[in-house]
């Protein structure tokens, strides 16, 4: 009964259009009142939920991403990608995917990826005769790389929710799946471009390629500092995040000289806003999770899943379908926080490593960012491309298929997510 | 914020609340920059001076709570919080209106609870010190109470807007 | 009546096993009048939150470590003083006796009824560089400590660089030299895998923190005298079991890290470490004159 009240109130809050964080909070209040527990505990959980050391890296990654966007790093990464792979048929489509891979290595956010790269690339693509729907589809789906390729603040959320999963190992685990996904997306983008007869760009020559590369180096250094700092272990994840943000600030003001005071303020405001939206979710979700633990929901689910089937392949497929459906209607951060404590024990029982599940979760929910009815990346992409959501979605299926193929490979072939982490040990 | 709409800029209530939201954003922005600077100092102290500033970690945890709740309050004002609104949008207008009212009532309840229990937590823990910082533990809970009070005000304003037949502000 | 219990450790840990045993004993002997249920793994929050929950009706019982208790019950800060006890037996002797009752009284004033004392072993320093035999060996090394001024002062007085850090960051930081060492008991040194990266464990035994089985005062008030007797007896038996399991698990961990090639050493002159703590004790007594008697009485048990 308590559980019904908890989930019922939550669902009701969502249906009437309350902010997800407030709906979680309200449902928790209802749960506490029903159980006769002192309400202050719920609010204590809200506060402790965000007083967590690992979460400190989140504002840093978000801020670094905003600085990259405002300060011209993103534009230089695109130019590098264009010099390198722009000559292929449908070159700009492939450039788009490659830029996402580079940008994904610095920004932890798919939405930042869509708006930063989309606002640079989509207008250019339209001008060169690419259809708007194609430009938007490529931009939106390849932005999922931002979540899977490290660093990624969503991975930090997962590590915290999973309790005791190492963030740096998780980062390492995301590298190959992120690349795999981009390669498959690149192939799809290329194939569609060929069929639609989009041209390639003339190859600018190795000299120009070298110049683009040199110009992009200070920007790429941000990635090397953040990811390299974590992987080499010179710094902790949090320290690397702070250092990356400081570096991005220095490069964009001193080297690229594009970060004016106005743009700096824009970056700060955007970073505060995103940080607050994510962290408020973390806060109320941890209060919600207190009641889930009290009702022993993870145990209940783990035992009922095994009733449905004891075939790991079937269970994993089922989990993927559930996550995909949830991802379609809800935002990523909230789902990570709610689903991790519930589903992780199930996959652990199947012998899956929490790292692999983390990557699977990122890809599933990342895909959800690109789907209607709720898809932050899709929304941003359509705004940037000046088309309606239904126009974009009509031709997006092959791109979804590319991500799903990558997802299935990562689900059933542990190699992709586990090879690098095992190598590190 | 950038939600200024002709008809609303004229209302004194709007201007007052908008000013409050701007102050919150300015404070939270300064706190974000502080957060980065003190972490730079931590790295410098640990690697270069071999004398780790022991207060950074604890101060950073407090700052994040402040940024979250101040930014969260601003998010209520600008309607920036993540929500699932396609269902409400898909409903016929009168039904959508009822749902919108319910959503605002739900937000009002939770905002009031945040204010009351945030305040209680703050007072309860005021006598305890945050380890390594020496400041009152209650400082950590304070932004939660502030966020509760502000979201209550912001939500009440949105209710009055809705009562006058105006749609939600867009952030 | 069903009781909610808090435990920070996994259920197969000595504390988890003993708490489950406590729950079973109570349920059986009260013939179901009280049915305790333990929530392991800190799923209901960390210790500072759990203490508040226990004092406000969210929890009925818990297994608390006396380290983070000092914020609520200042007297228990005495137990966080470095090199207070000579060894674990000394701690048992003190806590099971009259001094332990005084700590229990101080806890009771804040609504926490301590029924029996668990063991959390002795904490010692380990590092990646060399054995620590004298305070001089600490010089210049970065040690991770828990967030408590007393522990920071301890490392500073010994000449090291105290670095408060989240526990989850320690492994990676040891591996890569962000810090040089940390301090903990045998089972934690083992299960955290820190022994893989920190090859020197030095038996300083500088912190021997007791833990309690504590009941909420509100809950306790509603228990009949007969059942109080049963619950107390069960708590004492659980503590006995926990101490045995703890000793066994410490020994098992010690053996395991020795087999893994960790170099373990005893300190040459424990008194040199204790002497270095004098400024901390002086400062502590200045700030808390009423707690001096606790320290004196504990020292008196160590005279022979
Ligand atoms: Na990323
Ligand atoms: Na979606």
PDB file of C-alpha atoms in Angstrom, chain A residues 150-328:
ATOM      1  CA  UNK A 150      34.189  10.210 -20.714  1.00  0.00           C
ATOM      2  CA  UNK A 151      33.915  12.493 -18.945  1.00  0.00           C
ATOM      3  CA  UNK A 152      30.221  12.339 -18.273  1.00  0.00           C
ATOM      4  CA  UNK A 153      28.342  13.776 -15.335  1.00  0.00           C
ATOM      5  CA  UNK A 154      25.611  11.220 -15.870  1.00  0.00           C
ATOM      6  CA  UNK A 155      28.174   8.488 -15.230  1.00  0.00           C
ATOM      7  CA  UNK A 156      28.985  10.171 -11.932  1.00  0.00           C
ATOM      8  CA  UNK A 157      25.316  10.076 -11.036  1.00  0.00           C
ATOM      9  CA  UNK A 158      25.314   6.371 -11.810  1.00  0.00           C
ATOM     10  CA  UNK A 159      28.458   5.742  -9.769  1.00  0.00           C
ATOM     11  CA  UNK A 160      26.912   7.506  -6.788  1.00  0.00           C
ATOM     12  CA  UNK A 161      23.566   5.749  -7.152  1.00  0.00           C
ATOM     13  CA  UNK A 162      25.288   2.366  -7.575  1.00  0.00           C
ATOM     14  CA  UNK A 163      27.311   2.944  -4.420  1.00  0.00           C
ATOM     15  CA  UNK A 164      30.969   2.091  -4.620  1.00  0.00           C
ATOM     16  CA  UNK A 165      31.434   1.953  -8.384  1.00  0.00           C
ATOM     17  CA  UNK A 166      34.691   3.686  -9.279  1.00  0.00           C
ATOM     18  CA  UNK A 167      34.104   6.738 -11.443  1.00  0.00           C
ATOM     19  CA  UNK A 168      37.447   6.420 -13.181  1.00  0.00           C
ATOM     20  CA  UNK A 169      36.816   2.768 -14.060  1.00  0.00           C
ATOM     21  CA  UNK A 170      33.406   3.735 -15.335  1.00  0.00           C
ATOM     22  CA  UNK A 171      34.950   6.431 -17.498  1.00  0.00           C
ATOM     23  CA  UNK A 172      37.379   3.910 -18.947  1.00  0.00           C
ATOM     24  CA  UNK A 173      34.557   1.455 -19.572  1.00  0.00           C
ATOM     25  CA  UNK A 174      32.703   4.033 -21.685  1.00  0.00           C
ATOM     26  CA  UNK A 175      35.500   4.680 -24.165  1.00  0.00           C
ATOM     27  CA  UNK A 176      35.154   1.684 -26.510  1.00  0.00           C
ATOM     28  CA  UNK A 177      31.325   1.591 -26.486  1.00  0.00           C
ATOM     29  CA  UNK A 178      31.298   5.322 -27.267  1.00  0.00           C
ATOM     30  CA  UNK A 179      33.646   4.862 -30.186  1.00  0.00           C
ATOM     31  CA  UNK A 180      31.728   1.794 -31.370  1.00  0.00           C
ATOM     32  CA  UNK A 181      28.504   3.752 -31.347  1.00  0.00           C
ATOM     33  CA  UNK A 182      30.044   6.645 -33.275  1.00  0.00           C
ATOM     34  CA  UNK A 183      31.531   4.307 -35.887  1.00  0.00           C
ATOM     35  CA  UNK A 184      28.181   2.651 -36.512  1.00  0.00           C
ATOM     36  CA  UNK A 185      26.451   6.042 -36.596  1.00  0.00           C
ATOM     37  CA  UNK A 186      29.133   7.313 -38.973  1.00  0.00           C
ATOM     38  CA  UNK A 187      28.494   4.401 -41.336  1.00  0.00           C
ATOM     39  CA  UNK A 188      24.754   5.005 -41.274  1.00  0.00           C
ATOM     40  CA  UNK A 189      25.246   8.746 -41.820  1.00  0.00           C
ATOM     41  CA  UNK A 190      27.543   8.026 -44.733  1.00  0.00           C
ATOM     42  CA  UNK A 191      25.229   5.443 -46.314  1.00  0.00           C
ATOM     43  CA  UNK A 192      22.201   7.721 -46.148  1.00  0.00           C
ATOM     44  CA  UNK A 193      24.229  10.622 -47.493  1.00  0.00           C
ATOM     45  CA  UNK A 194      25.316   8.518 -50.452  1.00  0.00           C
ATOM     46  CA  UNK A 195      21.753   7.452 -51.165  1.00  0.00           C
ATOM     47  CA  UNK A 196      20.513  11.008 -50.967  1.00  0.00           C
ATOM     48  CA  UNK A 197      23.404  12.138 -53.144  1.00  0.00           C
ATOM     49  CA  UNK A 198      25.023  14.613 -50.755  1.00  0.00           C
ATOM     50  CA  UNK A 199      28.464  15.764 -51.929  1.00  0.00           C
ATOM     51  CA  UNK A 200      31.773  15.549 -50.128  1.00  0.00           C
ATOM     52  CA  UNK A 201      33.963  18.572 -49.484  1.00  0.00           C
ATOM     53  CA  UNK A 202      37.265  18.947 -51.334  1.00  0.00           C
ATOM     54  CA  UNK A 203      40.121  17.688 -49.170  1.00  0.00           C
ATOM     55  CA  UNK A 204      41.864  20.813 -47.835  1.00  0.00           C
ATOM     56  CA  UNK A 205      45.305  19.228 -47.968  1.00  0.00           C
ATOM     57  CA  UNK A 206      47.519  17.921 -45.234  1.00  0.00           C
ATOM     58  CA  UNK A 207      48.870  21.371 -44.491  1.00  0.00           C
ATOM     59  CA  UNK A 208      45.399  22.654 -43.653  1.00  0.00           C
ATOM     60  CA  UNK A 209      44.678  19.497 -41.654  1.00  0.00           C
ATOM     61  CA  UNK A 210      47.848  20.078 -39.657  1.00  0.00           C
ATOM     62  CA  UNK A 211      46.926  23.698 -39.048  1.00  0.00           C
ATOM     63  CA  UNK A 212      43.409  22.798 -37.856  1.00  0.00           C
ATOM     64  CA  UNK A 213      44.967  20.240 -35.578  1.00  0.00           C
ATOM     65  CA  UNK A 214      47.464  22.663 -34.068  1.00  0.00           C
ATOM     66  CA  UNK A 215      44.781  25.300 -33.580  1.00  0.00           C
ATOM     67  CA  UNK A 216      42.550  22.758 -31.835  1.00  0.00           C
ATOM     68  CA  UNK A 217      45.279  21.474 -29.510  1.00  0.00           C
ATOM     69  CA  UNK A 218      44.721  23.920 -26.627  1.00  0.00           C
ATOM     70  CA  UNK A 219      41.019  23.033 -26.711  1.00  0.00           C
ATOM     71  CA  UNK A 220      41.730  19.314 -26.927  1.00  0.00           C
ATOM     72  CA  UNK A 221      44.030  19.744 -23.950  1.00  0.00           C
ATOM     73  CA  UNK A 222      40.913  20.250 -21.850  1.00  0.00           C
ATOM     74  CA  UNK A 223      39.979  16.661 -22.631  1.00  0.00           C
ATOM     75  CA  UNK A 224      43.496  15.475 -22.024  1.00  0.00           C
ATOM     76  CA  UNK A 225      43.538  17.196 -18.636  1.00  0.00           C
ATOM     77  CA  UNK A 226      40.170  15.889 -17.551  1.00  0.00           C
ATOM     78  CA  UNK A 227      40.305  12.359 -18.923  1.00  0.00           C
ATOM     79  CA  UNK A 228      44.081  12.025 -18.769  1.00  0.00           C
ATOM     80  CA  UNK A 229      44.130  13.338 -15.217  1.00  0.00           C
ATOM     81  CA  UNK A 230      41.615  10.734 -14.168  1.00  0.00           C
ATOM     82  CA  UNK A 231      43.050   7.790 -16.101  1.00  0.00           C
ATOM     83  CA  UNK A 232      46.660   8.434 -15.164  1.00  0.00           C
ATOM     84  CA  UNK A 233      45.485   9.050 -11.639  1.00  0.00           C
ATOM     85  CA  UNK A 234      47.560  12.178 -11.206  1.00  0.00           C
ATOM     86  CA  UNK A 235      44.410  13.835  -9.938  1.00  0.00           C
ATOM     87  CA  UNK A 236      41.120  12.670  -8.502  1.00  0.00           C
ATOM     88  CA  UNK A 237      38.045  12.923 -10.712  1.00  0.00           C
ATOM     89  CA  UNK A 238      36.918  16.042  -8.897  1.00  0.00           C
ATOM     90  CA  UNK A 239      40.294  17.725  -9.099  1.00  0.00           C
ATOM     91  CA  UNK A 240      40.559  16.961 -12.820  1.00  0.00           C
ATOM     92  CA  UNK A 241      37.129  18.467 -13.337  1.00  0.00           C
ATOM     93  CA  UNK A 242      38.103  21.666 -11.545  1.00  0.00           C
ATOM     94  CA  UNK A 243      41.392  21.797 -13.367  1.00  0.00           C
ATOM     95  CA  UNK A 244      39.690  21.216 -16.730  1.00  0.00           C
ATOM     96  CA  UNK A 245      37.314  24.098 -16.054  1.00  0.00           C
ATOM     97  CA  UNK A 246      40.213  26.370 -15.061  1.00  0.00           C
ATOM     98  CA  UNK A 247      42.109  25.324 -18.176  1.00  0.00           C
ATOM     99  CA  UNK A 248      39.114  25.952 -20.432  1.00  0.00           C
ATOM    100  CA  UNK A 249      38.789  29.383 -18.858  1.00  0.00           C
ATOM    101  CA  UNK A 250      42.452  30.176 -19.530  1.00  0.00           C
ATOM    102  CA  UNK A 251      42.445  28.879 -23.108  1.00  0.00           C
ATOM    103  CA  UNK A 252      39.306  30.682 -24.142  1.00  0.00           C
ATOM    104  CA  UNK A 253      40.388  34.018 -22.648  1.00  0.00           C
ATOM    105  CA  UNK A 254      44.147  34.015 -23.230  1.00  0.00           C
ATOM    106  CA  UNK A 255      44.699  31.792 -26.274  1.00  0.00           C
ATOM    107  CA  UNK A 256      41.515  31.984 -28.338  1.00  0.00           C
ATOM    108  CA  UNK A 257      40.520  35.356 -26.868  1.00  0.00           C
ATOM    109  CA  UNK A 258      36.856  34.641 -27.466  1.00  0.00           C
ATOM    110  CA  UNK A 259      35.593  34.560 -23.899  1.00  0.00           C
ATOM    111  CA  UNK A 260      34.393  38.086 -23.163  1.00  0.00           C
ATOM    112  CA  UNK A 261      33.009  39.045 -19.751  1.00  0.00           C
ATOM    113  CA  UNK A 262      29.493  38.776 -21.209  1.00  0.00           C
ATOM    114  CA  UNK A 263      30.125  35.291 -22.546  1.00  0.00           C
ATOM    115  CA  UNK A 264      31.740  34.275 -19.276  1.00  0.00           C
ATOM    116  CA  UNK A 265      28.609  35.361 -17.429  1.00  0.00           C
ATOM    117  CA  UNK A 266      26.464  33.398 -19.872  1.00  0.00           C
ATOM    118  CA  UNK A 267      28.582  30.326 -19.227  1.00  0.00           C
ATOM    119  CA  UNK A 268      28.305  30.747 -15.445  1.00  0.00           C
ATOM    120  CA  UNK A 269      24.544  31.227 -15.536  1.00  0.00           C
ATOM    121  CA  UNK A 270      24.046  28.230 -17.817  1.00  0.00           C
ATOM    122  CA  UNK A 271      26.303  26.103 -15.629  1.00  0.00           C
ATOM    123  CA  UNK A 272      24.494  27.101 -12.418  1.00  0.00           C
ATOM    124  CA  UNK A 273      21.187  26.359 -14.046  1.00  0.00           C
ATOM    125  CA  UNK A 274      22.150  22.906 -15.323  1.00  0.00           C
ATOM    126  CA  UNK A 275      23.947  22.013 -12.100  1.00  0.00           C
ATOM    127  CA  UNK A 276      20.950  23.025 -10.018  1.00  0.00           C
ATOM    128  CA  UNK A 277      18.483  21.100 -12.171  1.00  0.00           C
ATOM    129  CA  UNK A 278      20.567  17.935 -11.977  1.00  0.00           C
ATOM    130  CA  UNK A 279      21.394  18.231  -8.292  1.00  0.00           C
ATOM    131  CA  UNK A 280      17.843  18.988  -7.176  1.00  0.00           C
ATOM    132  CA  UNK A 281      16.886  15.741  -8.861  1.00  0.00           C
ATOM    133  CA  UNK A 282      19.679  13.965  -7.016  1.00  0.00           C
ATOM    134  CA  UNK A 283      18.415  15.482  -3.782  1.00  0.00           C
ATOM    135  CA  UNK A 284      14.778  14.483  -3.997  1.00  0.00           C
ATOM    136  CA  UNK A 285      15.610  11.162  -5.646  1.00  0.00           C
ATOM    137  CA  UNK A 286      17.752  10.171  -2.678  1.00  0.00           C
ATOM    138  CA  UNK A 287      14.818  10.857  -0.390  1.00  0.00           C
ATOM    139  CA  UNK A 288      12.639   8.738  -2.682  1.00  0.00           C
ATOM    140  CA  UNK A 289      15.316   6.039  -2.629  1.00  0.00           C
ATOM    141  CA  UNK A 290      15.161   5.988   1.174  1.00  0.00           C
ATOM    142  CA  UNK A 291      11.578   4.750   0.958  1.00  0.00           C
ATOM    143  CA  UNK A 292      12.470   2.304  -1.842  1.00  0.00           C
ATOM    144  CA  UNK A 293      15.083   0.859   0.524  1.00  0.00           C
ATOM    145  CA  UNK A 294      12.640   0.798   3.414  1.00  0.00           C
ATOM    146  CA  UNK A 295      10.153  -1.139   1.281  1.00  0.00           C
ATOM    147  CA  UNK A 296      13.006  -3.356   0.068  1.00  0.00           C
ATOM    148  CA  UNK A 297      11.970  -2.730  -3.545  1.00  0.00           C
ATOM    149  CA  UNK A 298      15.268  -3.890  -5.120  1.00  0.00           C
ATOM    150  CA  UNK A 299      14.959  -7.292  -3.410  1.00  0.00           C
ATOM    151  CA  UNK A 300      11.323  -7.577  -4.452  1.00  0.00           C
ATOM    152  CA  UNK A 301      12.126  -6.809  -8.072  1.00  0.00           C
ATOM    153  CA  UNK A 302      15.153  -9.085  -8.209  1.00  0.00           C
ATOM    154  CA  UNK A 303      13.096 -11.997  -6.974  1.00  0.00           C
ATOM    155  CA  UNK A 304      10.144 -11.292  -9.265  1.00  0.00           C
ATOM    156  CA  UNK A 305      12.311 -10.935 -12.374  1.00  0.00           C
ATOM    157  CA  UNK A 306      13.650 -14.437 -11.878  1.00  0.00           C
ATOM    158  CA  UNK A 307      10.041 -15.648 -11.836  1.00  0.00           C
ATOM    159  CA  UNK A 308       9.496 -14.300 -15.350  1.00  0.00           C
ATOM    160  CA  UNK A 309      12.543 -15.919 -16.846  1.00  0.00           C
ATOM    161  CA  UNK A 310      15.870 -17.301 -15.752  1.00  0.00           C
ATOM    162  CA  UNK A 311      17.449 -16.827 -19.155  1.00  0.00           C
ATOM    163  CA  UNK A 312      19.953 -13.955 -18.869  1.00  0.00           C
ATOM    164  CA  UNK A 313      19.561 -13.064 -22.555  1.00  0.00           C
ATOM    165  CA  UNK A 314      15.827 -12.632 -22.126  1.00  0.00           C
ATOM    166  CA  UNK A 315      16.155 -10.691 -18.866  1.00  0.00           C
ATOM    167  CA  UNK A 316      18.710  -8.314 -20.347  1.00  0.00           C
ATOM    168  CA  UNK A 317      16.565  -7.762 -23.413  1.00  0.00           C
ATOM    169  CA  UNK A 318      13.607  -7.074 -21.155  1.00  0.00           C
ATOM    170  CA  UNK A 319      15.627  -4.616 -19.112  1.00  0.00           C
ATOM    171  CA  UNK A 320      16.739  -2.821 -22.264  1.00  0.00           C
ATOM    172  CA  UNK A 321      13.165  -2.510 -23.468  1.00  0.00           C
ATOM    173  CA  UNK A 322      12.009  -1.179 -20.080  1.00  0.00           C
ATOM    174  CA  UNK A 323      14.851   1.338 -19.957  1.00  0.00           C
ATOM    175  CA  UNK A 324      14.192   2.456 -23.529  1.00  0.00           C
ATOM    176  CA  UNK A 325      10.520   2.986 -22.825  1.00  0.00           C
ATOM    177  CA  UNK A 326      11.252   4.863 -19.619  1.00  0.00           C
ATOM    178  CA  UNK A 327      13.887   6.904 -21.448  1.00  0.00           C
ATOM    179  CA  UNK A 328      11.278   7.959 -23.983  1.00  0.00           C
TER     180      UNK A 328
END
